[in-house]
Structure formats: C-alpha cells, structure tokens
Coordinates of C-alpha atoms and ligand atoms in Angstrom, one line a residue:
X1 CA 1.6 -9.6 25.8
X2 CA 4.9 -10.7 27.0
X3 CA 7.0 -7.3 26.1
X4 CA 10.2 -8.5 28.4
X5 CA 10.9 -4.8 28.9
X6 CA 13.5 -3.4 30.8
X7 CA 17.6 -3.9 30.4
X8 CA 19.0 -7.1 29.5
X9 CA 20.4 -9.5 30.0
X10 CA 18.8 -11.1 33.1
X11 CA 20.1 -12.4 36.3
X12 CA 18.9 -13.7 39.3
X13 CA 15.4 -12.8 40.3
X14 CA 14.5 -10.7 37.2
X15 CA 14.6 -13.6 34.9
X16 CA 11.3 -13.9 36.0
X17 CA 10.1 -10.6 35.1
X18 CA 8.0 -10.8 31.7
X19 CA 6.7 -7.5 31.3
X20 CA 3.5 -8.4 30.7
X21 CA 0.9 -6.2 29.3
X22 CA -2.5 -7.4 29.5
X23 CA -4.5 -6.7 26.2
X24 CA -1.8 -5.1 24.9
X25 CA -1.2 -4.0 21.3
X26 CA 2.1 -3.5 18.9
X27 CA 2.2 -0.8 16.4
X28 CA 4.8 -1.5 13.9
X29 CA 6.6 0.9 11.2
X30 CA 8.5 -0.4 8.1
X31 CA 9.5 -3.4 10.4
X32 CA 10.5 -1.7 13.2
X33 CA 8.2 -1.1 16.9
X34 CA 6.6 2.1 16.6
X35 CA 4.6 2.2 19.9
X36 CA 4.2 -0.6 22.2
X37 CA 1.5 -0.9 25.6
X38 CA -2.5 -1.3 26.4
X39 CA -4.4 -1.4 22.9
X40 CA -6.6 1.4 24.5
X41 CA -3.4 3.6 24.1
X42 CA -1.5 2.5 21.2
X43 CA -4.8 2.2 19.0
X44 CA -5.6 6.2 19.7
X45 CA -2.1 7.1 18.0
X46 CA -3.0 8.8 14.7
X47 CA -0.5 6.2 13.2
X48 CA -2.2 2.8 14.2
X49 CA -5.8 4.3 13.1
X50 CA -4.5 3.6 8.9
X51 CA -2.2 0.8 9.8
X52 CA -3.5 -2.7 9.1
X53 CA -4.8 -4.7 11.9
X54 CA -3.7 -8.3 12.6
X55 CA -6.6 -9.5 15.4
X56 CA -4.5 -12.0 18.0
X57 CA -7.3 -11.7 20.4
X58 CA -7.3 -14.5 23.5
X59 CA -3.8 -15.6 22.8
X60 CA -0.3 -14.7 24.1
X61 CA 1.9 -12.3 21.9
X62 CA 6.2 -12.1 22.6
X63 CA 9.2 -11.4 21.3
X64 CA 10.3 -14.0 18.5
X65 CA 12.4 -16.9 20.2
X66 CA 16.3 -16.7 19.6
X67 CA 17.7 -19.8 19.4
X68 CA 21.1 -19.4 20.2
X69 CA 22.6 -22.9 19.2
X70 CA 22.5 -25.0 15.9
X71 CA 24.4 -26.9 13.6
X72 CA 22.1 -25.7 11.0
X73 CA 23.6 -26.7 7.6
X74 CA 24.0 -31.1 7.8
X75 CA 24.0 -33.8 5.0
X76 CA 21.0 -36.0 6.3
X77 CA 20.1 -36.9 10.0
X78 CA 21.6 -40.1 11.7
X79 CA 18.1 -42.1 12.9
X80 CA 19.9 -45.5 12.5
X81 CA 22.6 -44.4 15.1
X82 CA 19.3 -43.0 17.6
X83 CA 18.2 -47.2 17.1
X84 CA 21.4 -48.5 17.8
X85 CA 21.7 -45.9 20.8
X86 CA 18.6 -47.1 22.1
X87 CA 19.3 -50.7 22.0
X88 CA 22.4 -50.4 24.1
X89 CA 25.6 -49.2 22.0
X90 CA 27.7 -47.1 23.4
X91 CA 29.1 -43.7 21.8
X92 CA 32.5 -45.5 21.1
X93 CA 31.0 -48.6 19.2
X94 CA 29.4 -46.1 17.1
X95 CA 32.0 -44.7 16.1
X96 CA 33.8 -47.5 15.4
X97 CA 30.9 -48.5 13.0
X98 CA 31.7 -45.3 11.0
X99 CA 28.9 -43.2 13.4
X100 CA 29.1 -40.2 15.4
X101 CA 29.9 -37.0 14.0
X102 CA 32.2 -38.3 11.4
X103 CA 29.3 -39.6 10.0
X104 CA 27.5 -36.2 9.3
X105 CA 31.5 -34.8 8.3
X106 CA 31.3 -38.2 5.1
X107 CA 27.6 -37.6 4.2
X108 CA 28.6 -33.4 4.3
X109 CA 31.8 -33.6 2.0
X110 CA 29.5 -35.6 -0.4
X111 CA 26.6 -33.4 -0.6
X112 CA 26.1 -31.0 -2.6
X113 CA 25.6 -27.0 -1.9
X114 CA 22.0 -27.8 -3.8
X115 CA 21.0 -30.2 -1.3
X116 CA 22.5 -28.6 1.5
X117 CA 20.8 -25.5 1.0
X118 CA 17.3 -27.1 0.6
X119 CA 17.9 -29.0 3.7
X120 CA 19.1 -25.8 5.5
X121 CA 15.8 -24.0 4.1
X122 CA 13.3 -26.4 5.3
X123 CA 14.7 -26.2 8.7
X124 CA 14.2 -23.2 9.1
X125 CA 10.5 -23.1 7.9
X126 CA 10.2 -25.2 10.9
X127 CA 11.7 -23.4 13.3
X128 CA 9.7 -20.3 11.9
X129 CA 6.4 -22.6 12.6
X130 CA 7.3 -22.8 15.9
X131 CA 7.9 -18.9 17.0
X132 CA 11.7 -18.3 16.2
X133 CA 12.7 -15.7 14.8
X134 CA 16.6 -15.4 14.7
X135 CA 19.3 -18.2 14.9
X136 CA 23.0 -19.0 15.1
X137 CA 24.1 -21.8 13.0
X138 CA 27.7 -23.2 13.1
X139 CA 29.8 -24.6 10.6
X140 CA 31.5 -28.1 12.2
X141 CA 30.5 -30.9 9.7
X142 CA 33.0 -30.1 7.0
X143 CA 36.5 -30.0 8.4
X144 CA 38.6 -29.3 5.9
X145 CA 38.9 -26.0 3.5
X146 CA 36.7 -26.0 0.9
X147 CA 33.7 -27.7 3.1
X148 CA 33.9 -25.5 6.0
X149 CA 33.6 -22.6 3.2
X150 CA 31.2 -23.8 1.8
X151 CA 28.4 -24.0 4.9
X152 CA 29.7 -21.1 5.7
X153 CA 28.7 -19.4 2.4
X154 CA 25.7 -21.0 2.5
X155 CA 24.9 -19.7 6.1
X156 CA 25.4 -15.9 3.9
X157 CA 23.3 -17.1 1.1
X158 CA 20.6 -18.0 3.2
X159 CA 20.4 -14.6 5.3
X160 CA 20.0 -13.5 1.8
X161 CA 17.4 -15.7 0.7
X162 CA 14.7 -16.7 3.6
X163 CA 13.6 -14.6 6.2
X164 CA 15.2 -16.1 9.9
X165 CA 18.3 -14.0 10.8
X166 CA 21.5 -16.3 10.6
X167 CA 24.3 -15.1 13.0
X168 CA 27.3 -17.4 11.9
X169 CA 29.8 -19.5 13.7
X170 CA 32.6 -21.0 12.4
X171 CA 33.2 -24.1 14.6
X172 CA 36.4 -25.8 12.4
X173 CA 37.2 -27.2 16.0
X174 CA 34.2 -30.0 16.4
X175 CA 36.2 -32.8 16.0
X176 CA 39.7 -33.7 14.0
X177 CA 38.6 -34.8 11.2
X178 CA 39.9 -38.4 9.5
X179 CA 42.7 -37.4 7.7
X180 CA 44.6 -36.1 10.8
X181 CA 43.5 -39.0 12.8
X182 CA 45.7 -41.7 13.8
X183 CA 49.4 -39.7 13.8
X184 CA 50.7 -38.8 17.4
X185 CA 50.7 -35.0 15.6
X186 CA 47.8 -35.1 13.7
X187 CA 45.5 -33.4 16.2
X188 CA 47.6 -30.4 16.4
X189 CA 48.8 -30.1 12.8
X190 CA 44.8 -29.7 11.9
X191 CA 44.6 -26.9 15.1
X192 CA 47.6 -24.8 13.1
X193 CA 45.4 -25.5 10.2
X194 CA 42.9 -23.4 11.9
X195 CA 44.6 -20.9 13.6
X196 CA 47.6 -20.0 10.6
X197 CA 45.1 -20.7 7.4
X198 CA 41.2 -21.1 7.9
X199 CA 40.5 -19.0 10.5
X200 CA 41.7 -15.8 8.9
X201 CA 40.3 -17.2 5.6
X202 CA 37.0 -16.7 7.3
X203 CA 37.1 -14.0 8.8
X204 CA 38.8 -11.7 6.0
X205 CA 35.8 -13.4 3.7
X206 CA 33.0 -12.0 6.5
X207 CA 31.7 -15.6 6.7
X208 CA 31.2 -15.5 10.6
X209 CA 31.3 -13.6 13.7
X210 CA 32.0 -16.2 16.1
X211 CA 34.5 -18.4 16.7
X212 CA 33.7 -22.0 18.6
X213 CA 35.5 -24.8 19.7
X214 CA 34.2 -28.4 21.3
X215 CA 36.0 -28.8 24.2
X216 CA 36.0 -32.5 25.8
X217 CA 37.0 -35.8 25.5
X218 CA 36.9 -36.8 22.2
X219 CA 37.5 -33.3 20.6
X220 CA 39.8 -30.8 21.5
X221 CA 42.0 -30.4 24.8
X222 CA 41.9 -27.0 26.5
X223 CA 45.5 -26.0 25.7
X224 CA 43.8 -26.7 21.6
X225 CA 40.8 -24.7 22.7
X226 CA 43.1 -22.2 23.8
X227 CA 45.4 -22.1 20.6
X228 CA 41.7 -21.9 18.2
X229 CA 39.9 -18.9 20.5
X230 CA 43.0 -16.7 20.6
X231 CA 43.3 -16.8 16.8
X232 CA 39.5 -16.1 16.3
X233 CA 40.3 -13.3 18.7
X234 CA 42.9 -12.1 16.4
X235 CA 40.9 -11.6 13.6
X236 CA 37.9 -10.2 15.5
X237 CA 35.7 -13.5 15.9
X238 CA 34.0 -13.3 19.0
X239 CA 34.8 -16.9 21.2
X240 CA 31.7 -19.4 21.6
X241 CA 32.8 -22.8 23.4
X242 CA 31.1 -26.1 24.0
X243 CA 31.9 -26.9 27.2
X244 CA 32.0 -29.8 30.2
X245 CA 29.6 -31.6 28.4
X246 CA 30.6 -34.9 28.7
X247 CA 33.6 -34.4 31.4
X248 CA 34.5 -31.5 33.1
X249 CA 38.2 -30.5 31.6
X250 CA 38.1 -26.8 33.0
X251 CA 36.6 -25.1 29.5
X252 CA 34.4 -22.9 31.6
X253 CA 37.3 -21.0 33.1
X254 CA 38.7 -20.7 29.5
X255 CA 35.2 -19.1 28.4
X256 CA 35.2 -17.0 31.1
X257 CA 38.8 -16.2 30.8
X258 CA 38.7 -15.4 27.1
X259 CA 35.4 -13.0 27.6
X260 CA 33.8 -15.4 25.4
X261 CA 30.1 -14.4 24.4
X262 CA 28.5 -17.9 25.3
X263 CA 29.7 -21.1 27.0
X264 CA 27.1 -23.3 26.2
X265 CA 26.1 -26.8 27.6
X266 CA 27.6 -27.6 31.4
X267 CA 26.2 -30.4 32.1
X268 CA 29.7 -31.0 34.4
X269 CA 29.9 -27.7 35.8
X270 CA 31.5 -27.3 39.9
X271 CA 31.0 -24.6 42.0
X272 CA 33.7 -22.5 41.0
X273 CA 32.8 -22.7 37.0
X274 CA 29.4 -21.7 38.6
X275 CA 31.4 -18.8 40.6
X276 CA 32.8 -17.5 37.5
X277 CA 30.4 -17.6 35.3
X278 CA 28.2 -15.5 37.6
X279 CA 30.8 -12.7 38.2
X280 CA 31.1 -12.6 34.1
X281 CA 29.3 -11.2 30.8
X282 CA 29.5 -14.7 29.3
X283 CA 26.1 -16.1 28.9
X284 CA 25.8 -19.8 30.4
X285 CA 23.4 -21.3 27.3
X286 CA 21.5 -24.5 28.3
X287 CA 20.8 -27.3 25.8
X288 CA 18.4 -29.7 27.6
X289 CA 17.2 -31.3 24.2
X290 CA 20.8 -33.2 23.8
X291 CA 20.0 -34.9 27.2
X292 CA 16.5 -35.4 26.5
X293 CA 17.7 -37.2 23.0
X294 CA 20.5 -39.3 24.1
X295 CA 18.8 -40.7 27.3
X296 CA 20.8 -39.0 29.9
X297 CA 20.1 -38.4 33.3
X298 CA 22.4 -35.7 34.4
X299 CA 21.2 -32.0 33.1
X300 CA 22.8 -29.1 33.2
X301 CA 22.3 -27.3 36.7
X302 CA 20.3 -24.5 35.9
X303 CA 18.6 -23.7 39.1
X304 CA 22.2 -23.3 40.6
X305 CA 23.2 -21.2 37.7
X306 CA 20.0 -18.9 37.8
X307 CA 21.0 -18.4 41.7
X308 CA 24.4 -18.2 42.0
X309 CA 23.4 -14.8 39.3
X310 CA 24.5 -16.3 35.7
X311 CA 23.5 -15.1 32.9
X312 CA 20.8 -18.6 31.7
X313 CA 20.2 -18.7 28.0
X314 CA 18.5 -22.1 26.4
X315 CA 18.8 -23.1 22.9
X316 CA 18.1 -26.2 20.8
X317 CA 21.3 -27.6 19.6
X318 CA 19.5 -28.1 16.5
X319 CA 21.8 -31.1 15.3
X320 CA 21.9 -34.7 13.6
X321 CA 23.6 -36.5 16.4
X322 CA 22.4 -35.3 19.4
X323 CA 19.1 -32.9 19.6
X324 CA 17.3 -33.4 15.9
X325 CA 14.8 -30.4 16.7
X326 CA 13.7 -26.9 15.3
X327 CA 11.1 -26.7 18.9
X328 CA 12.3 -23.6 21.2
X329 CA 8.5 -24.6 22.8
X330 CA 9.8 -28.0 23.2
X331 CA 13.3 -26.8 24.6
X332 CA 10.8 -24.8 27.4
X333 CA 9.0 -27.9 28.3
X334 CA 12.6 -29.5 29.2
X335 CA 14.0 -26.8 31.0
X336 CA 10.7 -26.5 32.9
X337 CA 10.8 -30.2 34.2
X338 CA 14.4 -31.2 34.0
X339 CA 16.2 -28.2 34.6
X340 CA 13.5 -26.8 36.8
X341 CA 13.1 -23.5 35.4
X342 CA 9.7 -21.2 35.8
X343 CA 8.0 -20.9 32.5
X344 CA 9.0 -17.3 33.3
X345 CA 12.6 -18.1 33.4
X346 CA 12.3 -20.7 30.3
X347 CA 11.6 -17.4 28.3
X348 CA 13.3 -14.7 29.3
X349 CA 16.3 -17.1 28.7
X350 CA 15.0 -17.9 25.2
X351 CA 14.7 -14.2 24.2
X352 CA 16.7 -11.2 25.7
X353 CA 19.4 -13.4 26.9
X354 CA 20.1 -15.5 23.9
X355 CA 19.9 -12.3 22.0
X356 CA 22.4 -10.9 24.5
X357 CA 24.8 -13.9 23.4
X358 CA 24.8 -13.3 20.2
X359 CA 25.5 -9.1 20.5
X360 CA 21.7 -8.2 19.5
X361 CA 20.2 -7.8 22.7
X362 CA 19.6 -4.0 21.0
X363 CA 17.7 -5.1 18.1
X364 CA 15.7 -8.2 19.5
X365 CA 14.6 -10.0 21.8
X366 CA 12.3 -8.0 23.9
X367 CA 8.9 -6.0 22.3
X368 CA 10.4 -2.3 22.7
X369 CA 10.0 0.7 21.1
X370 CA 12.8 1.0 18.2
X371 CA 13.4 -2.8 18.3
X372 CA 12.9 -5.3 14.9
X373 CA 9.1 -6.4 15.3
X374 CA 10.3 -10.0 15.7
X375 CA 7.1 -11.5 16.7
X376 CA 5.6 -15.0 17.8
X377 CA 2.4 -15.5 19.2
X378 CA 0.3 -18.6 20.7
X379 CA -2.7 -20.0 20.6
X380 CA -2.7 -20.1 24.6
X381 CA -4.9 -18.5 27.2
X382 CA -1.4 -18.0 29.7
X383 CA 1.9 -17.5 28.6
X384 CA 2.6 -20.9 31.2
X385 CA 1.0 -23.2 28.5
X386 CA 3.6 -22.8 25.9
X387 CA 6.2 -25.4 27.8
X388 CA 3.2 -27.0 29.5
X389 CA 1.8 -28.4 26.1
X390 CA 4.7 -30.7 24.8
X391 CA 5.1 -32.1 21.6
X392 CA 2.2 -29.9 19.9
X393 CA 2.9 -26.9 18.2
X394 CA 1.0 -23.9 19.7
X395 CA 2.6 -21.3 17.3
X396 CA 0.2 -19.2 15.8
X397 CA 1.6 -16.3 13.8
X398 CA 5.1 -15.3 13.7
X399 CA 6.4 -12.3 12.3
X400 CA 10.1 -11.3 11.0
X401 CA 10.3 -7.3 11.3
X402 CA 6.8 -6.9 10.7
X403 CA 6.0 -9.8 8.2
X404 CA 4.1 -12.7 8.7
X405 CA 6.6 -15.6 7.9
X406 CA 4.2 -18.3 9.5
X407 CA 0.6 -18.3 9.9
X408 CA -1.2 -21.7 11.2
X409 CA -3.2 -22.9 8.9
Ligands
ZN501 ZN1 26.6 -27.9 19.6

C-alpha cells in the first residue's frame, strides 16, 4: 500500500517517498479514512471487526490518481486531423482546412447539452477504469457567452450526477474565436469580453474556481494573458496558465508572478523559468501525452524541474486535438521514459501534488487518516509495474469516498 504520507506537496528528493505500507489495510467510515497502517493493526480496531471487507490481496492499493488537466466537455474527437498530421501537414495547413481547435469550437456550438453531457459521462467512466478519482476540466471550446456557460454548467451538472470530483476551469482564453478573427482589434475586443462581461458572469454564477489562459503563439500574448488572470483574480478565480508550449514567450514568470496555482506544460522552459518556479507555490504540471500524440521530440524537462526543487505534477490533457486519453497509467509510462521520472516520482506527482494544484491536497491525494477514501488499486505485484505495463489497463478496483465506482470485470 502506497499511503504517500507525510506533508505535501513534494519537492526534490521526497517525491520519491511513497509511504509504503507492506500488507497494509484501510478502514473507512461513511467515506472518509478511519484508520490506516499494517492489516495486523487496523483489523484489531473494534470498528473494522463489523465493517465489510473488500479482499485486494497481492496487488498494490493508493490514493485515487488526480488528474489535474482536461478539456473534459468536447463535441466529437478530431481522428482525421491525427491522419493528416501523420502524413505530413503541418499545424497551420490544418487550420487552414477548418482543423485545429476551431474545429472542436464549430462541432461544440452545434452540439447539444444532451450530447455533450453523454460524451462528458463516458469519459469519465474511463478514466474511473483506470484509477482516477478526481479531475479538473476546463471550459475552452465554446468561446462565446452562451457556450462557454453552458460546459460550464454542465461541468456542475455532472459533479451532481456521476461520481469523479469535477474542479472547474473557465479557460474563455484558448484561442480567439472566428468572429473576432481577422480585424487588427479583434483579439483584444474578445479579451475585454472576458475580463468586463464573462469572467464575472462566471464567477458570480459559481461555475468555476479557476481561471486559465493559453499563452503562445497562436493564442494569447502575455500582456492578454495578463489582462484575463488579473480579472479572474478580481473575482476570486484562482490563475491556471498554459504555458511555453510551443515557444517560450515568458508565461512562466507571469504564473509565477500572479501566484497562479499551476503552470502547466513547459516544454520551452530556460533556466530562469526553472529558477522561479522552484522558489514558488505554483505547481509545474507535466503533460507528456500531447508530445507523445503529436509526434514531438522535445518534452518537457522534468528531471531539471524535480532538481532545481519544483513542485512536478503530471496530468493527461485529456483533449480532442492533442492528447485523446482518460490513462493517468499511461501518462506514468511517458513520464517514466521520456521525461525520465522514477515510477516513485511519476506518482507522487499524480496524487499529492496534482491535488495540491487544485487546493485539495487536504482532502485527497494521499491515504491518511481524515482524508476522502479515494482509492485505486492494481492488479500488480510492485507498485513499479503500473507505468511499466503500457497500453493495458491494470486497474483493478477504484473507489470514490468509500464506493466502488469501477470494479474489473
Ligand atoms: Zn490544455
């Protein structure tokens, strides 16, 4: 048993430090860790004796994963782009055939909430089946009033409706959408959208706690960026950024600067957004699968991050365009090989340090007394075979404050 005791989030050396409990045992109470350590202790309390026992002898038992990074709520995915990428196109003749993210922003506007929603809800089955337990999902695909509302809302209705814990992003900043396109002001007429109209919309509705921006060529410049964090800020959203993805334009300095909660990608990091990060609270989340997906060779540098004393989270990027998958374990493969992160390392930065990202490192992430009895466990022998199998699901039971909401067949 992987408890991942101990204060988070991790640094340095103790990202490596699992906690691990051999035979261990969990006692839980109306969804909630009761008592937690060697079976031989925890089954003598007068408690576990009448509580009902879930047998998940020979495999590994940790805290549910927390994936940290989606674009949960999309029209349809974009596998005839993936084709054309893979043949040779570049990201700009994509576009220019009506591809990219304005893509999923058309096939969004025209969907309906019904479809939406189902869509939304079988994701997150699958990422259920594979040991997650809580995610953030970000609005992005909409762009305009009554769009962005409604993935938000949807985002609330499913927390309502399905088990997974949504923490919710509102990420009007992803691109500028069509209608602003093409006018020497356009880009910054739709940023005073967001700052003087739908970002106060949202958050006087309670429809998320975080506030994004995309950050890069293509997107929003950092003087935008700027403008879109400071009126989240304003009314209490918490600043997320996608930054230095595809050229470095300085948006780790703004995360750092802004106290944002994550700053997540950094593929194009230097050494002083490495600096800064480390001397910060802002958590530097990792999202190997885009890389993997598109074919690109440069990932993020983890193992600098890790040293330099950054706080390393990894997350999907659960997304149409770039990273079409629900697999934490798969995420862990990548940022064992590619990023060259221990197994060790790979989790800890999938559980207590997401969960630190997203404010809950006090509620989840690690198996602690008190804590939600968030719960995934695998049908390994050593906890080191989750990333080593790829593509295979291992997940064998995982459990959402004390219920089962996947169980292999
Ligand atoms: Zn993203």
């Amino acid at each position: 048993m992987l408890t991942l005791r101990g204060r988070g989030p991790r640094r340095g050396n103790s990202l490596s430090q699992l906690g691990i409990v051999k035979d261990g045992a969990v006692l839980v109470r109306d969804g909630r860790i009761a008592a937690v350590g060697p079976a031989a202790k925890v089954e003598k309390l007068a408690a576990a004796r009448k509580a009902e026992r879930v047998d998940v002898a020979g495999r590994v038992v940790l805290p549910g994963f927390v994936d940290s990074h989606t674009h949960l709520v999309h029209a349809a995915s974009r596998a005839q782009e993936y084709e054309l990428k893979i043949q040779g196109a570049s990201y700009e003749e994509i576009a220019r055939k009506g591809g990219g993210i304005l893509n999923s922003v058309a096939k969004l506007r025209s969907a309906t909430s019904q479809h939406l929603k189902w869509s939304a809800r079988s994701a997150l089955e699958v990422f259920a089946s594979h040991g997650t337990t809580t995610i953030e999902a970000k609005s992005g695909y909409g762009l305009d009033v009554a769009s962005e509302l409604k993935i938000l809302s949807l985002h609330k209705e499913l927390s309502s409706e399905q088990p997974i814990e949504i923490a919710s992003t509102f990420l009007g900043a992803h691109v500028v959408p069509p209608e602003f396109r093409g006018k020497a002001r356009g880009p910054d007429e739709y940023v005073k959208l967001l700052t003087d109209w739908l970002i106060p919309e949202v958050a006087s509705n309670g429809l998320a706690e975080f506030c994004d921006v995309f950050c890069d060529r293509g997107a929003f410049s950092r003087a935008q960026s700027k403008q879109v964090l400071a009126a989240g800020l304003r009314n209490k959203l918490v600043p997320r950024i996608h930054a230095e993805q595809l050229t470095r334009t300085g948006a780790t300095q703004l995360a750092v600067e802004f106290g944002a909660a994550s700053c997540d990608h950094l593929e194009q990091v230097n050494s002083s957004d490495i600096r800064a990060l480390a001397k910060s609270e802002t958590v530097a989340t990792l999202l190997p699968g885009c890389d993997f997906h598109l074919g690109l060779k440069q990932y993020a540098p983890a193992r600098k991050l890790i040293d330099a004393g950054a706080v390393v989270a990894l997350a999907t990027d659960y997304n149409p365009g770039t990273s079409p998958t629900m697999s934490m374990p798969m995420i862990l493969s990548l940022a064992c090989t590619q990023l060259r992160m221990t197994p060790a390392e790979a989790i800890t930065a999938s559980t207590i340090n997401a969960a630190y990202s997203l404010g809950r490192h006090s509620r989840i992430g690690s198996l602690a007394v008190g804590k939600q009895a968030d719960i995934a466990v695998f049908e390994v022998e050593d906890y080191r075979e989750i990333p080593y199998y790829f593509g295979v699901n291992t997940c064998w039971l995982t459990m959402k404050n004390g219920q089962v909401i996947y169980a292999a067949a």
